[in-house]
PDB file of C-alpha atoms in Angstrom:
ATOM      1  CA  UNK Q  26      -0.070   0.177  -0.091  1.00  0.00           C
ATOM      2  CA  UNK Q  27       1.097   3.887  -0.258  1.00  0.00           C
ATOM      3  CA  UNK Q  28       3.568   5.141   1.929  1.00  0.00           C
ATOM      4  CA  UNK Q  29       3.898   8.911   2.545  1.00  0.00           C
ATOM      5  CA  UNK Q  30       6.871  10.562   4.379  1.00  0.00           C
ATOM      6  CA  UNK Q  31       5.610  13.539   6.763  1.00  0.00           C
ATOM      7  CA  UNK Q  32       5.695  17.246   5.090  1.00  0.00           C
ATOM      8  CA  UNK Q  33       6.234  20.053   7.241  1.00  0.00           C
ATOM      9  CA  UNK Q  34       4.889  22.560   4.690  1.00  0.00           C
ATOM     10  CA  UNK Q  35       0.370  23.162   4.626  1.00  0.00           C
ATOM     11  CA  UNK Q  36      -0.695  24.893   1.406  1.00  0.00           C
ATOM     12  CA  UNK Q  37      -2.717  27.567   0.705  1.00  0.00           C
ATOM     13  CA  UNK Q  38      -6.145  25.570   0.941  1.00  0.00           C
ATOM     14  CA  UNK Q  39      -5.415  25.454   4.655  1.00  0.00           C
ATOM     15  CA  UNK Q  40      -4.640  29.242   5.282  1.00  0.00           C
ATOM     16  CA  UNK Q  41      -6.643  32.267   6.652  1.00  0.00           C
ATOM     17  CA  UNK Q  42      -8.395  33.069   9.513  1.00  0.00           C
ATOM     18  CA  UNK Q  43      -9.781  30.284  11.686  1.00  0.00           C
ATOM     19  CA  UNK Q  44     -13.930  30.100  11.337  1.00  0.00           C
ATOM     20  CA  UNK Q  45     -15.976  30.171  14.734  1.00  0.00           C
ATOM     21  CA  UNK Q  46     -16.994  27.507  16.089  1.00  0.00           C
ATOM     22  CA  UNK Q  47     -15.520  24.201  15.852  1.00  0.00           C
ATOM     23  CA  UNK Q  48     -11.656  23.813  15.870  1.00  0.00           C
ATOM     24  CA  UNK Q  49     -10.156  24.406  12.753  1.00  0.00           C
ATOM     25  CA  UNK Q  50      -8.060  21.309  12.873  1.00  0.00           C
ATOM     26  CA  UNK Q  51     -10.859  19.347  14.474  1.00  0.00           C
ATOM     27  CA  UNK Q  52     -13.232  20.586  11.338  1.00  0.00           C
ATOM     28  CA  UNK Q  53     -10.171  19.545   8.816  1.00  0.00           C
ATOM     29  CA  UNK Q  54      -9.441  16.239  10.328  1.00  0.00           C
ATOM     30  CA  UNK Q  55     -13.501  15.365   9.924  1.00  0.00           C
ATOM     31  CA  UNK Q  56     -13.283  16.181   6.149  1.00  0.00           C
ATOM     32  CA  UNK Q  57     -10.256  14.016   5.611  1.00  0.00           C
ATOM     33  CA  UNK Q  58     -11.963  10.898   7.437  1.00  0.00           C
ATOM     34  CA  UNK Q  59     -15.677  11.722   5.941  1.00  0.00           C
ATOM     35  CA  UNK Q  60     -13.685  11.817   2.280  1.00  0.00           C
ATOM     36  CA  UNK Q  61     -11.892   8.564   2.977  1.00  0.00           C
ATOM     37  CA  UNK Q  62     -15.209   6.927   4.007  1.00  0.00           C
ATOM     38  CA  UNK Q  63     -17.131   8.213   0.909  1.00  0.00           C
ATOM     39  CA  UNK Q  64     -14.465   7.404  -1.870  1.00  0.00           C
ATOM     40  CA  UNK Q  65     -14.785   3.859  -0.326  1.00  0.00           C
ATOM     41  CA  UNK Q  66     -18.481   3.811  -0.588  1.00  0.00           C
ATOM     42  CA  UNK Q  67     -18.645   5.265  -3.579  1.00  0.00           C
ATOM     43  CA  UNK Q  68     -16.701   1.625  -4.831  1.00  0.00           C
ATOM     44  CA  UNK Q  69     -12.448   3.120  -4.619  1.00  0.00           C
ATOM     45  CA  UNK Q  70     -10.582   0.305  -3.603  1.00  0.00           C
ATOM     46  CA  UNK Q  71      -8.280   0.908  -0.888  1.00  0.00           C
ATOM     47  CA  UNK Q  72      -4.920  -0.035  -2.624  1.00  0.00           C
ATOM     48  CA  UNK Q  73      -5.455   2.451  -4.979  1.00  0.00           C
ATOM     49  CA  UNK Q  74      -7.065   5.190  -3.005  1.00  0.00           C
ATOM     50  CA  UNK Q  75      -4.625   7.749  -3.438  1.00  0.00           C
ATOM     51  CA  UNK Q  76      -3.835  10.965  -1.056  1.00  0.00           C
ATOM     52  CA  UNK Q  77      -4.621  13.412  -3.565  1.00  0.00           C
ATOM     53  CA  UNK Q  78      -7.764  12.099  -4.195  1.00  0.00           C
ATOM     54  CA  UNK Q  79      -8.913  12.315  -0.753  1.00  0.00           C
ATOM     55  CA  UNK Q  80      -7.336  15.645  -0.337  1.00  0.00           C
ATOM     56  CA  UNK Q  81      -9.127  17.195  -3.186  1.00  0.00           C
ATOM     57  CA  UNK Q  82     -12.491  15.630  -1.867  1.00  0.00           C
ATOM     58  CA  UNK Q  83     -11.664  17.022   1.250  1.00  0.00           C
ATOM     59  CA  UNK Q  84     -11.057  20.271   0.169  1.00  0.00           C
ATOM     60  CA  UNK Q  85      -7.944  20.757   2.205  1.00  0.00           C
ATOM     61  CA  UNK Q  86      -4.086  20.321   0.660  1.00  0.00           C
ATOM     62  CA  UNK Q  87      -1.801  16.670   0.896  1.00  0.00           C
ATOM     63  CA  UNK Q  88       0.225  18.955   3.394  1.00  0.00           C
ATOM     64  CA  UNK Q  89      -2.533  18.549   5.715  1.00  0.00           C
ATOM     65  CA  UNK Q  90      -2.418  14.982   5.592  1.00  0.00           C
ATOM     66  CA  UNK Q  91      -0.062  13.967   5.528  1.00  0.00           C
ATOM     67  CA  UNK Q  92       0.829  16.109   9.038  1.00  0.00           C
ATOM     68  CA  UNK Q  93      -1.677  14.000  10.833  1.00  0.00           C
ATOM     69  CA  UNK Q  94      -0.908  10.537   9.116  1.00  0.00           C
ATOM     70  CA  UNK Q  95       2.177   8.931   8.831  1.00  0.00           C
ATOM     71  CA  UNK Q  96       1.085   6.636   5.968  1.00  0.00           C
ATOM     72  CA  UNK Q  97      -1.872   5.449   4.494  1.00  0.00           C
ATOM     73  CA  UNK Q  98      -2.870   2.367   6.589  1.00  0.00           C
ATOM     74  CA  UNK Q  99      -2.819   4.920   9.445  1.00  0.00           C
ATOM     75  CA  UNK Q 100      -5.384   7.179   7.871  1.00  0.00           C
ATOM     76  CA  UNK Q 101      -7.605   4.333   6.833  1.00  0.00           C
ATOM     77  CA  UNK Q 102      -7.138   2.958  10.503  1.00  0.00           C
ATOM     78  CA  UNK Q 103      -8.676   5.887  12.041  1.00  0.00           C
ATOM     79  CA  UNK Q 104     -11.317   6.062   9.025  1.00  0.00           C
ATOM     80  CA  UNK Q 105     -11.960   2.835   9.831  1.00  0.00           C
ATOM     81  CA  UNK Q 106     -12.567   3.476  13.608  1.00  0.00           C
ATOM     82  CA  UNK Q 107     -14.296   6.578  13.008  1.00  0.00           C
ATOM     83  CA  UNK Q 108     -17.083   4.702  11.248  1.00  0.00           C
ATOM     84  CA  UNK Q 109     -17.858   2.546  13.978  1.00  0.00           C
ATOM     85  CA  UNK Q 110     -18.015   5.955  16.863  1.00  0.00           C
ATOM     86  CA  UNK Q 111     -16.270   5.915  20.200  1.00  0.00           C
ATOM     87  CA  UNK Q 112     -15.918   3.087  22.172  1.00  0.00           C
ATOM     88  CA  UNK Q 113     -18.769   2.235  24.294  1.00  0.00           C
ATOM     89  CA  UNK Q 114     -18.392   2.137  28.016  1.00  0.00           C
ATOM     90  CA  UNK Q 115     -20.078  -0.849  29.928  1.00  0.00           C
ATOM     91  CA  UNK Q 116     -21.797   0.202  33.405  1.00  0.00           C
ATOM     92  CA  UNK Q 117     -19.960  -2.999  35.060  1.00  0.00           C
ATOM     93  CA  UNK Q 118     -23.158  -3.983  37.184  1.00  0.00           C
ATOM     94  CA  UNK Q 119     -24.439  -7.078  34.919  1.00  0.00           C
ATOM     95  CA  UNK Q 120     -22.622  -9.263  32.495  1.00  0.00           C
ATOM     96  CA  UNK Q 121     -26.200  -9.536  30.311  1.00  0.00           C
ATOM     97  CA  UNK Q 122     -26.559  -5.555  30.293  1.00  0.00           C
ATOM     98  CA  UNK Q 123     -22.893  -4.922  29.196  1.00  0.00           C
ATOM     99  CA  UNK Q 124     -22.974  -7.631  26.280  1.00  0.00           C
ATOM    100  CA  UNK Q 125     -26.806  -6.261  25.051  1.00  0.00           C
ATOM    101  CA  UNK Q 126     -25.693  -2.697  24.957  1.00  0.00           C
ATOM    102  CA  UNK Q 127     -22.595  -3.521  23.100  1.00  0.00           C
ATOM    103  CA  UNK Q 128     -24.691  -5.661  20.689  1.00  0.00           C
ATOM    104  CA  UNK Q 129     -26.644  -2.655  20.449  1.00  0.00           C
ATOM    105  CA  UNK Q 130     -24.035  -0.833  19.943  1.00  0.00           C
ATOM    106  CA  UNK Q 131     -22.727  -2.155  16.662  1.00  0.00           C
ATOM    107  CA  UNK Q 132     -26.421  -2.410  15.352  1.00  0.00           C
ATOM    108  CA  UNK Q 133     -27.511   1.859  15.198  1.00  0.00           C
ATOM    109  CA  UNK Q 134     -28.158   3.922  12.535  1.00  0.00           C
ATOM    110  CA  UNK Q 135     -24.030   4.646  12.256  1.00  0.00           C
ATOM    111  CA  UNK Q 136     -23.612   1.270  11.591  1.00  0.00           C
ATOM    112  CA  UNK Q 137     -26.593   1.298   9.126  1.00  0.00           C
ATOM    113  CA  UNK Q 138     -24.941   4.379   6.939  1.00  0.00           C
ATOM    114  CA  UNK Q 139     -21.191   2.710   6.964  1.00  0.00           C
ATOM    115  CA  UNK Q 140     -22.309  -0.649   5.890  1.00  0.00           C
ATOM    116  CA  UNK Q 141     -21.807  -0.135   1.999  1.00  0.00           C
ATOM    117  CA  UNK Q 142     -18.139   0.739   3.095  1.00  0.00           C
ATOM    118  CA  UNK Q 143     -17.533  -2.201   5.638  1.00  0.00           C
ATOM    119  CA  UNK Q 144     -18.856  -4.499   2.869  1.00  0.00           C
ATOM    120  CA  UNK Q 145     -16.975  -2.945   0.401  1.00  0.00           C
ATOM    121  CA  UNK Q 146     -13.772  -3.266   2.395  1.00  0.00           C
ATOM    122  CA  UNK Q 147     -14.543  -7.323   2.803  1.00  0.00           C
ATOM    123  CA  UNK Q 148     -13.080  -8.307  -0.667  1.00  0.00           C
ATOM    124  CA  UNK Q 149      -9.702  -6.347   0.166  1.00  0.00           C
ATOM    125  CA  UNK Q 150      -9.317  -7.386   3.545  1.00  0.00           C
ATOM    126  CA  UNK Q 151      -9.612 -11.317   2.428  1.00  0.00           C
ATOM    127  CA  UNK Q 152      -7.426 -10.312  -0.958  1.00  0.00           C
ATOM    128  CA  UNK Q 153      -4.970  -7.808   1.328  1.00  0.00           C
ATOM    129  CA  UNK Q 154      -2.652  -8.839   3.881  1.00  0.00           C
ATOM    130  CA  UNK Q 155      -2.202  -5.209   4.489  1.00  0.00           C
ATOM    131  CA  UNK Q 156      -5.660  -3.781   4.482  1.00  0.00           C
ATOM    132  CA  UNK Q 157      -6.534  -6.886   6.783  1.00  0.00           C
ATOM    133  CA  UNK Q 158      -4.222  -5.590   9.437  1.00  0.00           C
ATOM    134  CA  UNK Q 159      -5.796  -2.588   8.737  1.00  0.00           C
ATOM    135  CA  UNK Q 160      -9.433  -3.401   9.792  1.00  0.00           C
ATOM    136  CA  UNK Q 161      -7.976  -5.688  12.787  1.00  0.00           C
ATOM    137  CA  UNK Q 162      -6.418  -2.281  14.260  1.00  0.00           C
ATOM    138  CA  UNK Q 163      -9.178  -0.304  13.915  1.00  0.00           C
ATOM    139  CA  UNK Q 164     -11.587  -2.874  15.700  1.00  0.00           C
ATOM    140  CA  UNK Q 165      -9.164  -4.611  18.475  1.00  0.00           C
ATOM    141  CA  UNK Q 166     -10.113  -1.884  20.974  1.00  0.00           C
ATOM    142  CA  UNK Q 167     -13.598  -2.989  21.054  1.00  0.00           C
ATOM    143  CA  UNK Q 168     -12.769  -6.670  21.228  1.00  0.00           C
ATOM    144  CA  UNK Q 169     -11.057  -5.724  24.105  1.00  0.00           C
ATOM    145  CA  UNK Q 170     -13.886  -3.635  25.822  1.00  0.00           C
ATOM    146  CA  UNK Q 171     -16.055  -6.972  25.229  1.00  0.00           C
ATOM    147  CA  UNK Q 172     -13.451  -9.731  26.763  1.00  0.00           C
ATOM    148  CA  UNK Q 173     -13.396  -7.378  29.953  1.00  0.00           C
ATOM    149  CA  UNK Q 174     -17.147  -8.040  30.516  1.00  0.00           C
ATOM    150  CA  UNK Q 175     -16.377 -11.214  29.677  1.00  0.00           C
ATOM    151  CA  UNK Q 176     -13.802 -11.685  32.272  1.00  0.00           C
ATOM    152  CA  UNK Q 177     -15.316  -9.746  35.010  1.00  0.00           C
ATOM    153  CA  UNK Q 178     -18.405 -12.094  34.485  1.00  0.00           C
ATOM    154  CA  UNK Q 179     -16.060 -15.220  35.331  1.00  0.00           C
ATOM    155  CA  UNK Q 180     -14.558 -13.372  38.156  1.00  0.00           C
ATOM    156  CA  UNK Q 181     -18.002 -12.520  39.437  1.00  0.00           C
ATOM    157  CA  UNK Q 182     -19.124 -16.117  38.619  1.00  0.00           C
ATOM    158  CA  UNK Q 183     -21.794 -14.788  36.124  1.00  0.00           C
ATOM    159  CA  UNK Q 184     -19.993 -16.372  33.663  1.00  0.00           C
ATOM    160  CA  UNK Q 185     -18.693 -20.260  33.810  1.00  0.00           C
ATOM    161  CA  UNK Q 186     -15.056 -20.522  34.412  1.00  0.00           C
ATOM    162  CA  UNK Q 187     -14.131 -22.520  31.471  1.00  0.00           C
ATOM    163  CA  UNK Q 188     -15.853 -20.368  29.070  1.00  0.00           C
ATOM    164  CA  UNK Q 189     -13.938 -19.733  25.868  1.00  0.00           C
ATOM    165  CA  UNK Q 190     -13.634 -16.165  25.821  1.00  0.00           C
ATOM    166  CA  UNK Q 191     -12.281 -15.489  22.310  1.00  0.00           C
ATOM    167  CA  UNK Q 192     -14.742 -17.968  20.428  1.00  0.00           C
ATOM    168  CA  UNK Q 193     -17.668 -16.043  22.631  1.00  0.00           C
ATOM    169  CA  UNK Q 194     -16.589 -12.907  21.463  1.00  0.00           C
ATOM    170  CA  UNK Q 195     -16.749 -14.733  17.778  1.00  0.00           C
ATOM    171  CA  UNK Q 196     -20.420 -16.131  18.464  1.00  0.00           C
ATOM    172  CA  UNK Q 197     -21.579 -12.667  19.617  1.00  0.00           C
ATOM    173  CA  UNK Q 198     -19.848 -10.303  17.133  1.00  0.00           C
ATOM    174  CA  UNK Q 199     -20.206 -12.647  13.871  1.00  0.00           C
ATOM    175  CA  UNK Q 200     -24.067 -12.746  13.902  1.00  0.00           C
ATOM    176  CA  UNK Q 201     -24.276  -8.781  13.844  1.00  0.00           C
ATOM    177  CA  UNK Q 202     -22.078  -8.339  11.054  1.00  0.00           C
ATOM    178  CA  UNK Q 203     -23.919 -10.703   8.849  1.00  0.00           C
ATOM    179  CA  UNK Q 204     -27.146  -9.138   9.726  1.00  0.00           C
ATOM    180  CA  UNK Q 205     -25.666  -5.765   9.611  1.00  0.00           C
ATOM    181  CA  UNK Q 206     -24.189  -6.108   6.185  1.00  0.00           C
ATOM    182  CA  UNK Q 207     -25.623  -8.941   4.347  1.00  0.00           C
ATOM    183  CA  UNK Q 208     -29.170  -9.228   5.979  1.00  0.00           C
ATOM    184  CA  UNK Q 209     -28.574 -12.722   6.412  1.00  0.00           C
ATOM    185  CA  UNK Q 210     -31.013 -13.793   7.351  1.00  0.00           C
ATOM    186  CA  UNK Q 211     -34.744 -11.910   7.698  1.00  0.00           C
ATOM    187  CA  UNK Q 212     -36.336 -13.736   9.613  1.00  0.00           C
ATOM    188  CA  UNK Q 213     -34.865 -12.311  12.629  1.00  0.00           C
ATOM    189  CA  UNK Q 214     -36.041  -9.237  14.069  1.00  0.00           C
ATOM    190  CA  UNK Q 215     -34.484  -5.819  14.002  1.00  0.00           C
ATOM    191  CA  UNK Q 216     -36.517  -5.601  18.105  1.00  0.00           C
ATOM    192  CA  UNK Q 217     -34.859  -7.091  20.357  1.00  0.00           C
ATOM    193  CA  UNK Q 218     -31.958  -8.682  18.472  1.00  0.00           C
ATOM    194  CA  UNK Q 219     -29.610  -7.701  21.020  1.00  0.00           C
ATOM    195  CA  UNK Q 220     -31.428  -9.407  23.564  1.00  0.00           C
ATOM    196  CA  UNK Q 221     -32.274 -12.686  21.694  1.00  0.00           C
ATOM    197  CA  UNK Q 222     -28.471 -13.127  20.494  1.00  0.00           C
ATOM    198  CA  UNK Q 223     -27.073 -12.362  23.706  1.00  0.00           C
ATOM    199  CA  UNK Q 224     -29.735 -14.667  25.896  1.00  0.00           C
ATOM    200  CA  UNK Q 225     -28.955 -17.461  23.622  1.00  0.00           C
ATOM    201  CA  UNK Q 226     -25.584 -17.023  24.058  1.00  0.00           C
ATOM    202  CA  UNK Q 227     -25.789 -16.485  27.570  1.00  0.00           C
ATOM    203  CA  UNK Q 228     -27.670 -20.317  27.921  1.00  0.00           C
ATOM    204  CA  UNK Q 229     -24.521 -21.902  26.983  1.00  0.00           C
ATOM    205  CA  UNK Q 230     -21.967 -19.427  28.632  1.00  0.00           C
ATOM    206  CA  UNK Q 231     -23.769 -19.194  31.635  1.00  0.00           C
ATOM    207  CA  UNK Q 232     -22.368 -20.382  34.951  1.00  0.00           C
ATOM    208  CA  UNK Q 233     -24.618 -23.212  36.331  1.00  0.00           C
ATOM    209  CA  UNK Q 234     -25.987 -23.561  39.424  1.00  0.00           C
ATOM    210  CA  UNK Q 235     -24.912 -26.244  41.819  1.00  0.00           C
ATOM    211  CA  UNK Q 236     -28.205 -28.648  42.679  1.00  0.00           C
ATOM    212  CA  UNK Q 237     -28.906 -28.301  46.080  1.00  0.00           C
ATOM    213  CA  UNK Q 238     -28.319 -31.747  48.069  1.00  0.00           C
ATOM    214  CA  UNK Q 239     -31.446 -33.480  49.108  1.00  0.00           C
ATOM    215  CA  UNK Q 240     -32.795 -32.313  52.162  1.00  0.00           C
ATOM    216  CA  UNK Q 241     -31.030 -28.873  51.923  1.00  0.00           C
ATOM    217  CA  UNK Q 242     -33.281 -25.219  53.226  1.00  0.00           C
TER     218      UNK Q 242
END
């Protein structure tokens, strides 16, 4: 994938006085990331995506991009991470409630908006090790949030001690990805999806209470 060197000089597109409201740097960064996702959504491949095209779409100079991102991989990582929004923060009171919140977070309107972009990236993630690494770097922090919920559930006794955490992550996330992007099973209702999925998984993942001994109160 394209490599870039840092450039310290900005172009005329970024000159002038700051506009009121959001800081200029923040506006420029958002415009650049929006340009990346827009170009990808229009069918531009990640490999052929150029900094020139991103700069033109965002209305900034190339130096503005170079100054913020060391290379195209870093720009793509931030663009994919931004599609998913801020990291969710579990309440930490109930494993079930936290998992439902995390699954619901992955099925919001933001995901509907960027589903097409993610679908466009999927073939490249299969074909390109670099693009696969970009995607993994973008989603790993979200997996870690869910790992922490599952680990806490094991520690508190809500989940079985021998739970395979990585496989459970896959069982929770895989159906959501399939439904978000492909509507894989239209017979699964959207309403109550998160609760139904989490409850189905917890039937196998929840700790099993020991049966009471005969005559025990």
